[in-house]
């Protein structure tokens, strides 16, 4: 085994006995043909019932550049990939599938671009000029594009690449070292670029054609979709913030209604509704939305949050009051419209004044 490989290739496998021998041979000759000789190939197999690991074990005895990691007690694509990256000895790691959907002839090209450009991530992309997919119908293409669109909307770091859901990419090992990544679901590239990256990564996209699977079956299931949505939510501060805000509106109206019944004062109801929702929003944003980067004392954050809510609080109360006094609108309905207006004011102020989008 080369003591200092230039590149580690990580291949996760589950029931790929029909593909793996041919893939390893073809990958090896592609790399050698392009002058890349110091490599290691790490196959991470989850004890496949079809004996994929046995084939790899045998090949690793004949070629010490091939390594097998056979996991008995763990399962899952993302965790397999992370395990492979951990074990990798080279400064760059190439991740690819075992089923020929990621053409092995592309491997040397991706690796060379990573070296030459000193990139943090090189993504083989289906969605950049020159890239594409083979044999997908319109529906399958639409689902894939829609999934990418969701990532773009929810997680802004995903916009670094045209194909954040690609499973074929090179990553600089130093970009992953020491990070606490959550190996959830299938979309490990998304996790690597979006989960608190240590620096803004230099990402390069390279077009490729995603081929049909050579033999065997995909391991994707309907669970994968739910898993993907939960993964996005977990990475998406803005979505969490919106969900908290939505429930905060219900708290606001519920408390207002209660106070109006008890005190007969809609002014008091409005103000107490607003204040309670500020506090409940604060609590959920603090323990959920922003829990990973809390700074300072909790009371200081609570005060700061009150400050930043002042504009929308005044908007809600004023809208409610005006609509009720001049148009005779039900105060609860006025408060609801006020909440929507408050949201708009908050968004406009944030986008135009604070972040200047
Ligand atoms: N160790 C391990 N454990 N490997 C797994 C597991 C698992 O639980 N599930 C799948 N694999 C392996 C497969 O054997 C294959 O080599 C690779 O991971 C991809 O699995 P497929 O089932 O073929 O996935 P796909 O073709 O539907 O999706 C692939 O392409 C997409 C588009 O680039 C994956 O690479 C996706 O991540 C990618 O988004
Ligand atoms: Mn596949």
mmCIF file of N, CA and C in Angstrom, residues 77-135:
data_model
loop_
_atom_site.group_PDB
_atom_site.id
_atom_site.type_symbol
_atom_site.label_atom_id
_atom_site.label_comp_id
_atom_site.label_asym_id
_atom_site.label_seq_id
_atom_site.Cartn_x
_atom_site.Cartn_y
_atom_site.Cartn_z
ATOM 1 N N UNK A 77 -25.997 4.930 4.051
ATOM 2 C CA UNK A 77 -25.074 5.469 3.050
ATOM 3 C C UNK A 77 -24.215 6.605 3.607
ATOM 4 N N UNK A 78 -24.851 7.586 4.231
ATOM 5 C CA UNK A 78 -24.077 8.753 4.678
ATOM 6 C C UNK A 78 -23.044 8.365 5.731
ATOM 7 N N UNK A 79 -23.440 7.510 6.657
ATOM 8 C CA UNK A 79 -22.479 7.139 7.707
ATOM 9 C C UNK A 79 -21.357 6.290 7.123
ATOM 10 N N UNK A 80 -21.664 5.506 6.092
ATOM 11 C CA UNK A 80 -20.613 4.723 5.439
ATOM 12 C C UNK A 80 -19.596 5.659 4.775
ATOM 13 N N UNK A 81 -20.106 6.686 4.105
ATOM 14 C CA UNK A 81 -19.210 7.636 3.439
ATOM 15 C C UNK A 81 -18.342 8.364 4.469
ATOM 16 N N UNK A 82 -18.963 8.792 5.559
ATOM 17 C CA UNK A 82 -18.184 9.495 6.587
ATOM 18 C C UNK A 82 -17.114 8.601 7.183
ATOM 19 N N UNK A 83 -17.460 7.345 7.399
ATOM 20 C CA UNK A 83 -16.482 6.394 7.916
ATOM 21 C C UNK A 83 -15.305 6.257 6.947
ATOM 22 N N UNK A 84 -15.619 6.175 5.668
ATOM 23 C CA UNK A 84 -14.574 6.084 4.652
ATOM 24 C C UNK A 84 -13.672 7.317 4.675
ATOM 25 N N UNK A 85 -14.280 8.494 4.804
ATOM 26 C CA UNK A 85 -13.478 9.728 4.828
ATOM 27 C C UNK A 85 -12.556 9.724 6.051
ATOM 28 N N UNK A 86 -13.097 9.275 7.188
ATOM 29 C CA UNK A 86 -12.269 9.202 8.404
ATOM 30 C C UNK A 86 -11.042 8.323 8.205
ATOM 31 N N UNK A 87 -11.266 7.194 7.522
ATOM 32 C CA UNK A 87 -10.172 6.235 7.347
ATOM 33 C C UNK A 87 -9.182 6.659 6.262
ATOM 34 N N UNK A 88 -9.591 7.622 5.445
ATOM 35 C CA UNK A 88 -8.762 7.991 4.292
ATOM 36 C C UNK A 88 -7.431 8.591 4.727
ATOM 37 N N UNK A 89 -6.372 8.224 4.003
ATOM 38 C CA UNK A 89 -5.041 8.715 4.364
ATOM 39 C C UNK A 89 -4.546 9.842 3.473
ATOM 40 N N UNK A 90 -5.229 10.061 2.357
ATOM 41 C CA UNK A 90 -4.781 11.089 1.412
ATOM 42 C C UNK A 90 -5.400 12.443 1.761
ATOM 43 N N UNK A 91 -4.796 13.531 1.272
ATOM 44 C CA UNK A 91 -5.356 14.870 1.536
ATOM 45 C C UNK A 91 -6.677 15.123 0.802
ATOM 46 N N UNK A 92 -6.950 14.341 -0.247
ATOM 47 C CA UNK A 92 -8.222 14.474 -0.959
ATOM 48 C C UNK A 92 -8.942 13.134 -0.999
ATOM 49 N N UNK A 93 -10.273 13.194 -0.915
ATOM 50 C CA UNK A 93 -11.072 11.973 -0.938
ATOM 51 C C UNK A 93 -12.110 12.079 -2.055
ATOM 52 N N UNK A 94 -12.166 11.064 -2.899
ATOM 53 C CA UNK A 94 -13.188 11.005 -3.943
ATOM 54 C C UNK A 94 -14.272 10.024 -3.503
ATOM 55 N N UNK A 95 -15.518 10.458 -3.578
ATOM 56 C CA UNK A 95 -16.639 9.586 -3.207
ATOM 57 C C UNK A 95 -17.372 9.184 -4.484
ATOM 58 N N UNK A 96 -17.643 7.914 -4.651
ATOM 59 C CA UNK A 96 -18.454 7.502 -5.805
ATOM 60 C C UNK A 96 -19.227 6.212 -5.543
ATOM 61 N N UNK A 97 -20.264 6.006 -6.348
ATOM 62 C CA UNK A 97 -21.092 4.809 -6.206
ATOM 63 C C UNK A 97 -20.449 3.612 -6.901
ATOM 64 N N UNK A 98 -20.935 2.423 -6.552
ATOM 65 C CA UNK A 98 -20.348 1.186 -7.078
ATOM 66 C C UNK A 98 -21.053 0.669 -8.314
ATOM 67 N N UNK A 99 -22.111 1.369 -8.771
ATOM 68 C CA UNK A 99 -22.985 0.771 -9.774
ATOM 69 C C UNK A 99 -22.783 1.325 -11.186
ATOM 70 N N UNK A 100 -21.675 2.050 -11.408
ATOM 71 C CA UNK A 100 -21.327 2.625 -12.721
ATOM 72 C C UNK A 100 -22.203 3.811 -13.107
ATOM 73 N N UNK A 101 -23.068 4.277 -12.190
ATOM 74 C CA UNK A 101 -23.827 5.486 -12.522
ATOM 75 C C UNK A 101 -22.902 6.691 -12.516
ATOM 76 N N UNK A 102 -21.848 6.587 -11.729
ATOM 77 C CA UNK A 102 -20.803 7.608 -11.716
ATOM 78 C C UNK A 102 -19.631 7.037 -12.520
ATOM 79 N N UNK A 103 -19.451 7.504 -13.759
ATOM 80 C CA UNK A 103 -18.479 6.842 -14.648
ATOM 81 C C UNK A 103 -17.054 6.885 -14.103
ATOM 82 N N UNK A 104 -16.427 5.724 -13.940
ATOM 83 C CA UNK A 104 -15.070 5.694 -13.377
ATOM 84 C C UNK A 104 -14.049 6.468 -14.214
ATOM 85 N N UNK A 105 -14.318 6.608 -15.537
ATOM 86 C CA UNK A 105 -13.368 7.379 -16.375
ATOM 87 C C UNK A 105 -13.299 8.839 -15.948
ATOM 88 N N UNK A 106 -14.324 9.325 -15.228
ATOM 89 C CA UNK A 106 -14.328 10.718 -14.777
ATOM 90 C C UNK A 106 -13.438 10.934 -13.561
ATOM 91 N N UNK A 107 -13.137 9.845 -12.855
ATOM 92 C CA UNK A 107 -12.441 9.981 -11.568
ATOM 93 C C UNK A 107 -11.139 10.783 -11.667
ATOM 94 N N UNK A 108 -10.223 10.438 -12.617
ATOM 95 C CA UNK A 108 -8.963 11.185 -12.664
ATOM 96 C C UNK A 108 -9.164 12.676 -12.933
ATOM 97 N N UNK A 109 -10.149 12.994 -13.758
ATOM 98 C CA UNK A 109 -10.404 14.395 -14.085
ATOM 99 C C UNK A 109 -10.792 15.196 -12.834
ATOM 100 N N UNK A 110 -11.704 14.636 -12.043
ATOM 101 C CA UNK A 110 -12.153 15.327 -10.831
ATOM 102 C C UNK A 110 -10.984 15.541 -9.880
ATOM 103 N N UNK A 111 -10.183 14.493 -9.749
ATOM 104 C CA UNK A 111 -9.061 14.543 -8.822
ATOM 105 C C UNK A 111 -8.043 15.601 -9.260
ATOM 106 N N UNK A 112 -7.746 15.621 -10.565
ATOM 107 C CA UNK A 112 -6.755 16.587 -11.058
ATOM 108 C C UNK A 112 -7.239 18.017 -10.880
ATOM 109 N N UNK A 113 -8.514 18.252 -11.121
ATOM 110 C CA UNK A 113 -9.039 19.609 -10.930
ATOM 111 C C UNK A 113 -8.905 20.016 -9.463
ATOM 112 N N UNK A 114 -9.194 19.069 -8.554
ATOM 113 C CA UNK A 114 -9.060 19.374 -7.126
ATOM 114 C C UNK A 114 -7.622 19.779 -6.801
ATOM 115 N N UNK A 115 -6.658 19.003 -7.290
ATOM 116 C CA UNK A 115 -5.247 19.317 -7.036
ATOM 117 C C UNK A 115 -4.877 20.680 -7.612
ATOM 118 N N UNK A 116 -5.197 20.849 -8.919
ATOM 119 C CA UNK A 116 -4.730 22.049 -9.629
ATOM 120 C C UNK A 116 -5.329 23.325 -9.073
ATOM 121 N N UNK A 117 -6.619 23.260 -8.719
ATOM 122 C CA UNK A 117 -7.303 24.476 -8.269
ATOM 123 C C UNK A 117 -7.281 24.605 -6.753
ATOM 124 N N UNK A 118 -6.634 23.657 -6.074
ATOM 125 C CA UNK A 118 -6.642 23.645 -4.615
ATOM 126 C C UNK A 118 -8.070 23.817 -4.091
ATOM 127 N N UNK A 119 -9.015 23.091 -4.696
ATOM 128 C CA UNK A 119 -10.429 23.232 -4.328
ATOM 129 C C UNK A 119 -10.716 22.536 -3.001
ATOM 130 N N UNK A 120 -11.739 22.993 -2.315
ATOM 131 C CA UNK A 120 -12.202 22.266 -1.133
ATOM 132 C C UNK A 120 -13.144 21.150 -1.546
ATOM 133 N N UNK A 121 -13.951 21.435 -2.561
ATOM 134 C CA UNK A 121 -14.896 20.435 -3.048
ATOM 135 C C UNK A 121 -14.960 20.519 -4.581
ATOM 136 N N UNK A 122 -14.907 19.385 -5.253
ATOM 137 C CA UNK A 122 -15.157 19.337 -6.696
ATOM 138 C C UNK A 122 -16.374 18.436 -6.896
ATOM 139 N N UNK A 123 -17.422 19.001 -7.459
ATOM 140 C CA UNK A 123 -18.672 18.259 -7.602
ATOM 141 C C UNK A 123 -18.856 17.820 -9.048
ATOM 142 N N UNK A 124 -19.064 16.536 -9.267
ATOM 143 C CA UNK A 124 -19.498 16.081 -10.584
ATOM 144 C C UNK A 124 -20.984 16.400 -10.659
ATOM 145 N N UNK A 125 -21.341 17.281 -11.596
ATOM 146 C CA UNK A 125 -22.693 17.828 -11.604
ATOM 147 C C UNK A 125 -23.489 17.411 -12.832
ATOM 148 N N UNK A 126 -24.741 17.034 -12.590
ATOM 149 C CA UNK A 126 -25.644 16.717 -13.692
ATOM 150 C C UNK A 126 -26.231 17.978 -14.279
ATOM 151 N N UNK A 127 -26.182 19.070 -13.500
ATOM 152 C CA UNK A 127 -26.963 20.245 -13.870
ATOM 153 C C UNK A 127 -26.115 21.452 -14.231
ATOM 154 N N UNK A 128 -24.957 21.205 -14.798
ATOM 155 C CA UNK A 128 -24.162 22.294 -15.320
ATOM 156 C C UNK A 128 -24.008 22.009 -16.814
ATOM 157 N N UNK A 129 -23.788 23.042 -17.628
ATOM 158 C CA UNK A 129 -23.682 22.855 -19.085
ATOM 159 C C UNK A 129 -22.755 21.696 -19.430
ATOM 160 N N UNK A 130 -23.264 20.760 -20.227
ATOM 161 C CA UNK A 130 -22.468 19.595 -20.593
ATOM 162 C C UNK A 130 -22.809 18.365 -19.753
ATOM 163 N N UNK A 131 -23.518 18.585 -18.658
ATOM 164 C CA UNK A 131 -23.908 17.464 -17.798
ATOM 165 C C UNK A 131 -25.310 16.987 -18.136
ATOM 166 N N UNK A 132 -25.729 15.907 -17.502
ATOM 167 C CA UNK A 132 -27.084 15.431 -17.768
ATOM 168 C C UNK A 132 -27.351 14.081 -17.145
ATOM 169 N N UNK A 133 -28.486 13.524 -17.505
ATOM 170 C CA UNK A 133 -28.862 12.213 -16.998
ATOM 171 C C UNK A 133 -29.263 11.336 -18.171
ATOM 172 N N UNK A 134 -29.030 10.046 -18.000
ATOM 173 C CA UNK A 134 -29.337 9.111 -19.079
ATOM 174 C C UNK A 134 -30.633 8.391 -18.738
ATOM 175 N N UNK A 135 -31.569 8.379 -19.666
ATOM 176 C CA UNK A 135 -32.747 7.535 -19.541
ATOM 177 C C UNK A 135 -33.721 7.894 -18.419
#
